[in-house]
CSV table of C-alpha atoms in Angstrom, one decimal:
chain,number,residue,atom,x,y,z
V,16,UNK,CA,90.9,58.4,151.5
V,17,UNK,CA,89.8,55.6,149.2
V,18,UNK,CA,91.6,54.5,146.1
V,19,UNK,CA,88.7,56.0,144.1
V,20,UNK,CA,89.2,59.3,145.8
V,21,UNK,CA,92.9,59.2,145.0
V,22,UNK,CA,92.2,58.4,141.4
V,23,UNK,CA,89.7,61.2,141.2
V,24,UNK,CA,92.2,63.6,142.8
V,25,UNK,CA,94.8,62.7,140.2
V,26,UNK,CA,92.4,63.2,137.4
V,27,UNK,CA,91.3,66.6,138.7
V,28,UNK,CA,95.0,67.6,139.1
V,29,UNK,CA,95.7,66.4,135.6
V,30,UNK,CA,92.7,68.4,134.3
V,31,UNK,CA,94.0,71.5,136.0
V,32,UNK,CA,97.4,71.0,134.6
V,33,UNK,CA,95.9,70.6,131.1
V,34,UNK,CA,94.0,73.8,131.5
V,35,UNK,CA,97.1,75.6,132.7
V,36,UNK,CA,99.1,74.2,129.8
V,37,UNK,CA,96.4,75.2,127.3
V,38,UNK,CA,96.3,78.8,128.8
V,39,UNK,CA,100.1,79.0,128.6
V,40,UNK,CA,100.0,77.8,124.9
V,41,UNK,CA,97.4,80.4,124.1
V,42,UNK,CA,99.5,83.2,125.7
V,43,UNK,CA,102.6,82.0,123.8
V,44,UNK,CA,100.7,81.9,120.5
V,45,UNK,CA,99.3,85.4,121.1
V,46,UNK,CA,102.8,86.7,121.9
V,47,UNK,CA,104.2,85.1,118.8
V,48,UNK,CA,101.4,86.6,116.6
V,49,UNK,CA,101.9,90.1,118.0
V,50,UNK,CA,105.7,89.8,117.5
V,51,UNK,CA,105.2,88.8,113.9
V,52,UNK,CA,102.6,91.5,113.2
V,53,UNK,CA,104.4,94.4,114.8
V,54,UNK,CA,108.1,93.4,114.3
V,55,UNK,CA,109.2,93.0,117.9
V,56,UNK,CA,112.2,94.9,119.2
V,57,UNK,CA,113.9,95.0,115.8
V,58,UNK,CA,110.8,96.5,114.3
V,59,UNK,CA,110.7,99.2,117.0
V,60,UNK,CA,114.4,100.1,116.3
V,61,UNK,CA,113.7,100.4,112.6
V,62,UNK,CA,110.8,102.6,113.3
V,63,UNK,CA,112.6,105.0,115.7
V,64,UNK,CA,116.1,105.2,114.3
V,65,UNK,CA,115.6,107.3,111.1
V,66,UNK,CA,113.6,109.9,112.9
V,67,UNK,CA,116.0,109.9,115.8
V,68,UNK,CA,118.9,110.5,113.4
V,69,UNK,CA,117.1,113.2,111.6
V,70,UNK,CA,116.3,115.2,114.7
V,71,UNK,CA,119.8,114.6,116.1
V,72,UNK,CA,121.6,115.9,113.0
V,73,UNK,CA,119.2,118.8,112.7
V,74,UNK,CA,119.7,119.8,116.3
V,75,UNK,CA,123.4,120.0,115.7
V,76,UNK,CA,123.7,121.8,112.3
V,77,UNK,CA,120.1,123.0,111.5
V,78,UNK,CA,120.6,121.8,107.9
V,79,UNK,CA,117.6,120.1,106.3
V,80,UNK,CA,119.4,118.4,103.5
V,81,UNK,CA,122.0,116.8,105.7
V,82,UNK,CA,119.4,115.6,108.2
V,83,UNK,CA,117.2,114.2,105.4
V,84,UNK,CA,120.2,112.3,103.8
V,85,UNK,CA,121.1,110.9,107.2
V,86,UNK,CA,117.6,109.7,107.8
V,87,UNK,CA,117.0,108.1,104.4
V,88,UNK,CA,120.5,106.5,104.5
V,89,UNK,CA,119.9,104.7,107.8
V,90,UNK,CA,116.5,103.6,106.6
V,91,UNK,CA,118.1,102.0,103.5
V,92,UNK,CA,120.8,100.5,105.5
V,93,UNK,CA,118.3,98.7,107.7
V,94,UNK,CA,116.7,97.2,104.5
V,95,UNK,CA,120.2,96.1,103.3
V,96,UNK,CA,120.8,94.4,106.7
V,97,UNK,CA,117.5,92.5,106.4
V,98,UNK,CA,118.4,91.5,102.9
V,99,UNK,CA,121.7,90.2,104.0
V,100,UNK,CA,120.1,88.2,106.8
V,101,UNK,CA,117.3,87.0,104.5
V,102,UNK,CA,114.7,88.3,106.9
V,103,UNK,CA,111.3,89.7,106.2
V,104,UNK,CA,111.4,93.2,104.7
V,105,UNK,CA,107.9,94.5,105.5
V,106,UNK,CA,108.9,96.5,108.6
V,107,UNK,CA,112.1,97.9,107.1
V,108,UNK,CA,110.3,98.8,103.8
V,109,UNK,CA,107.5,100.5,105.7
V,110,UNK,CA,110.2,102.6,107.4
V,111,UNK,CA,111.8,103.5,104.1
V,112,UNK,CA,108.5,104.6,102.6
V,113,UNK,CA,107.6,106.7,105.7
V,114,UNK,CA,111.0,108.4,105.8
V,115,UNK,CA,111.0,108.9,102.1
V,116,UNK,CA,107.6,110.7,102.1
V,117,UNK,CA,108.8,112.8,105.0
V,118,UNK,CA,112.1,113.7,103.2
V,119,UNK,CA,110.3,114.6,100.0
V,120,UNK,CA,107.7,116.7,101.7
V,121,UNK,CA,110.2,118.6,103.8
V,122,UNK,CA,112.5,119.2,100.8
V,123,UNK,CA,109.5,120.4,98.7
V,124,UNK,CA,108.2,122.9,101.3
V,125,UNK,CA,111.7,123.8,102.5
V,126,UNK,CA,110.4,123.4,106.1
V,127,UNK,CA,112.3,120.8,108.2
V,128,UNK,CA,109.3,120.5,110.4
V,129,UNK,CA,107.3,119.0,107.5
V,130,UNK,CA,109.5,115.9,107.7
V,131,UNK,CA,107.2,114.7,110.5
V,132,UNK,CA,103.9,115.7,108.9
V,133,UNK,CA,103.2,112.7,106.7
V,134,UNK,CA,103.8,110.4,109.6
V,135,UNK,CA,101.5,112.4,111.8
V,136,UNK,CA,98.8,112.3,109.2
V,137,UNK,CA,99.3,108.6,108.9
V,138,UNK,CA,98.9,108.2,112.6
V,139,UNK,CA,95.7,110.1,112.6
V,140,UNK,CA,94.3,108.1,109.7
V,141,UNK,CA,95.2,104.9,111.4
V,142,UNK,CA,93.6,106.0,114.7
V,143,UNK,CA,90.4,106.8,112.8
V,144,UNK,CA,90.5,103.5,111.0
V,145,UNK,CA,90.7,101.6,114.3
V,146,UNK,CA,87.7,103.5,115.6
V,147,UNK,CA,85.6,103.4,112.4
V,148,UNK,CA,86.2,99.7,111.7
V,149,UNK,CA,85.3,98.8,115.3
V,150,UNK,CA,82.1,100.8,115.1
V,151,UNK,CA,81.3,99.0,111.8
V,152,UNK,CA,81.7,95.6,113.5
V,153,UNK,CA,85.0,94.7,111.7
V,154,UNK,CA,87.7,95.8,114.1
V,155,UNK,CA,90.9,96.5,112.3
V,156,UNK,CA,93.2,94.6,114.7
V,157,UNK,CA,91.2,91.5,113.9
V,158,UNK,CA,91.7,92.0,110.2
V,159,UNK,CA,95.4,92.3,110.8
V,160,UNK,CA,95.9,89.4,113.2
V,161,UNK,CA,93.3,87.0,111.8
V,162,UNK,CA,95.5,85.6,109.1
V,163,UNK,CA,98.4,85.3,111.5
V,164,UNK,CA,96.3,83.2,113.8
V,165,UNK,CA,95.0,81.2,110.8
V,166,UNK,CA,91.5,82.2,111.6
V,167,UNK,CA,91.0,84.9,108.9
V,168,UNK,CA,87.6,86.6,109.6
V,169,UNK,CA,86.0,83.5,111.2
V,170,UNK,CA,85.9,85.4,114.5
V,171,UNK,CA,83.2,87.8,113.1
V,172,UNK,CA,80.4,85.1,113.0
V,173,UNK,CA,81.8,82.0,114.7
V,174,UNK,CA,83.8,83.2,117.7
V,175,UNK,CA,82.1,86.1,119.5
V,176,UNK,CA,84.6,86.0,122.4
V,177,UNK,CA,87.4,86.8,120.0
V,178,UNK,CA,85.4,89.4,118.2
V,179,UNK,CA,84.9,91.1,121.6
V,180,UNK,CA,88.6,90.9,122.3
V,181,UNK,CA,89.5,92.3,118.9
V,182,UNK,CA,87.0,95.2,119.4
V,183,UNK,CA,88.5,96.1,122.8
V,184,UNK,CA,92.0,95.9,121.3
V,185,UNK,CA,91.0,98.2,118.3
V,186,UNK,CA,89.5,100.7,120.7
V,187,UNK,CA,92.7,100.7,122.7
V,188,UNK,CA,94.8,101.3,119.6
V,189,UNK,CA,92.5,104.0,118.3
V,190,UNK,CA,92.2,105.9,121.5
V,191,UNK,CA,96.0,105.7,122.2
V,192,UNK,CA,96.8,107.0,118.7
V,193,UNK,CA,94.2,109.7,119.0
V,194,UNK,CA,95.8,110.8,122.3
V,195,UNK,CA,99.2,110.9,120.6
V,196,UNK,CA,97.8,113.1,117.8
V,197,UNK,CA,96.2,115.5,120.4
V,198,UNK,CA,99.7,116.1,121.7
V,199,UNK,CA,101.6,116.3,118.4
V,200,UNK,CA,99.4,118.4,116.1
V,201,UNK,CA,99.4,121.5,118.4
V,202,UNK,CA,103.2,121.1,118.7
V,203,UNK,CA,103.5,121.1,114.9
V,204,UNK,CA,102.0,124.6,114.9
V,205,UNK,CA,103.6,126.0,118.1
V,206,UNK,CA,106.9,124.2,118.6
V,207,UNK,CA,110.1,124.4,116.5
V,208,UNK,CA,111.5,121.5,114.5
V,209,UNK,CA,113.8,120.1,117.2
V,210,UNK,CA,111.2,120.3,120.0
V,211,UNK,CA,108.6,118.5,117.8
V,212,UNK,CA,111.2,116.0,116.7
V,213,UNK,CA,112.3,115.0,120.2
V,214,UNK,CA,108.7,114.7,121.4
V,215,UNK,CA,107.9,112.5,118.5
V,216,UNK,CA,110.9,110.3,119.3
V,217,UNK,CA,109.8,110.1,122.9
V,218,UNK,CA,106.3,109.1,121.9
V,219,UNK,CA,107.3,106.4,119.4
V,220,UNK,CA,107.7,103.5,121.7
V,221,UNK,CA,105.6,103.9,125.0
V,222,UNK,CA,102.2,104.3,123.3
V,223,UNK,CA,103.0,101.4,121.0
V,224,UNK,CA,104.0,99.1,123.8
V,225,UNK,CA,100.9,100.1,125.8
V,226,UNK,CA,98.7,99.2,122.8
V,227,UNK,CA,100.5,95.9,122.2
V,228,UNK,CA,100.3,95.0,125.9
V,229,UNK,CA,96.5,95.7,126.0
V,230,UNK,CA,96.0,93.7,122.9
V,231,UNK,CA,97.9,90.8,124.5
V,232,UNK,CA,95.8,91.1,127.7
V,233,UNK,CA,92.5,91.0,125.8
V,234,UNK,CA,93.5,88.2,123.4
V,235,UNK,CA,95.1,86.0,126.1
V,236,UNK,CA,91.7,85.9,127.9
V,237,UNK,CA,89.7,85.3,124.7
V,238,UNK,CA,88.7,81.9,123.3
V,239,UNK,CA,91.2,80.2,121.0
V,240,UNK,CA,91.1,81.0,117.3
V,241,UNK,CA,89.4,78.7,114.8
V,242,UNK,CA,92.0,77.4,112.4
V,243,UNK,CA,90.1,77.8,109.1
V,244,UNK,CA,93.1,76.6,107.1
V,245,UNK,CA,93.0,73.3,108.9
V,246,UNK,CA,89.3,73.1,108.3
V,247,UNK,CA,89.7,73.7,104.6
V,248,UNK,CA,92.4,71.1,104.4
V,249,UNK,CA,90.2,68.6,106.3
V,250,UNK,CA,87.3,69.4,103.9
V,251,UNK,CA,89.6,68.8,100.9
V,252,UNK,CA,90.6,65.5,102.4
V,253,UNK,CA,86.9,64.5,102.8
V,254,UNK,CA,86.2,65.4,99.2
V,255,UNK,CA,89.2,63.5,98.0
V,256,UNK,CA,88.0,60.5,100.0
V,257,UNK,CA,84.5,60.7,98.6
V,258,UNK,CA,86.0,60.7,95.0
V,259,UNK,CA,88.0,57.6,95.9
V,260,UNK,CA,84.9,55.9,97.4
V,261,UNK,CA,86.4,55.9,100.9
V,262,UNK,CA,84.9,57.0,104.3
V,263,UNK,CA,85.3,60.8,104.4
V,264,UNK,CA,85.2,60.9,108.2
V,265,UNK,CA,88.0,58.4,108.4
V,266,UNK,CA,90.1,60.4,105.9
V,267,UNK,CA,89.8,63.6,107.9
V,268,UNK,CA,90.2,61.9,111.3
V,269,UNK,CA,93.2,62.6,113.5
V,270,UNK,CA,96.2,60.5,112.5
V,271,UNK,CA,94.9,59.9,109.0
V,272,UNK,CA,97.2,60.7,106.1
V,273,UNK,CA,96.3,64.2,105.0
V,274,UNK,CA,98.0,67.6,104.5
V,275,UNK,CA,96.8,69.0,107.9
V,276,UNK,CA,98.7,68.7,111.1
V,277,UNK,CA,97.7,65.5,112.9
V,278,UNK,CA,94.8,66.2,115.3
V,279,UNK,CA,93.9,69.6,113.9
V,280,UNK,CA,90.8,68.4,112.0
V,281,UNK,CA,89.5,66.5,115.0
V,282,UNK,CA,89.9,69.4,117.3
V,283,UNK,CA,87.9,71.7,115.2
V,284,UNK,CA,85.1,69.3,114.6
V,285,UNK,CA,84.7,69.0,118.3
């Protein structure tokens, strides 16, 4: 093997390493975005715990008011814990609102089974939203995750590979949630409160994890997102350079003093 061959081999190996590193970075970024969007393990606990406590208490004493108080109390406690830890409140607050609607509806009708009905209707509405927005060409999962990836809606016209991944992910979410509704709504009519409650608890996490996993699979194979925030900052730097009479390309070049992360503007211009 000649020295040139050796050099070429090292370059090829370096390129493969770079590709593997880029793929690993893309997977890590996707995992982080999904964790932020859906709350991770803690978000799942906050979603399951109030309903689990409601059905547990009701199974023991069959008292609607006691079960409702227990569910709303634990939901509020989760918010207090997040406040003390100075953590984001969106997942805890969504749990409080969901439990609150369920409690009010059940107390209004006097039927403990109605504690679950608002959440079931929300699930059905969300499933239809995933399907309808995907058919309309604006898949909901892309609308949710776009700002987290700093790409907003750029994937609609500028990144067809990501749009395809978002469409597949939204179909997955929609169909999984519809399948969940197909199980739950007949039980609402035919089963008693405890049976419906335990099935609901059992169906909280597995369908959610399946949908998140499929989303991760689709996005991990998709092209990287276009950082529109970095582009806007680079454009602002160019405009400022023009006003100062400087070279706008030099102002927005990698390593130049500007508000963007070094190298981001150059990457997106390429």
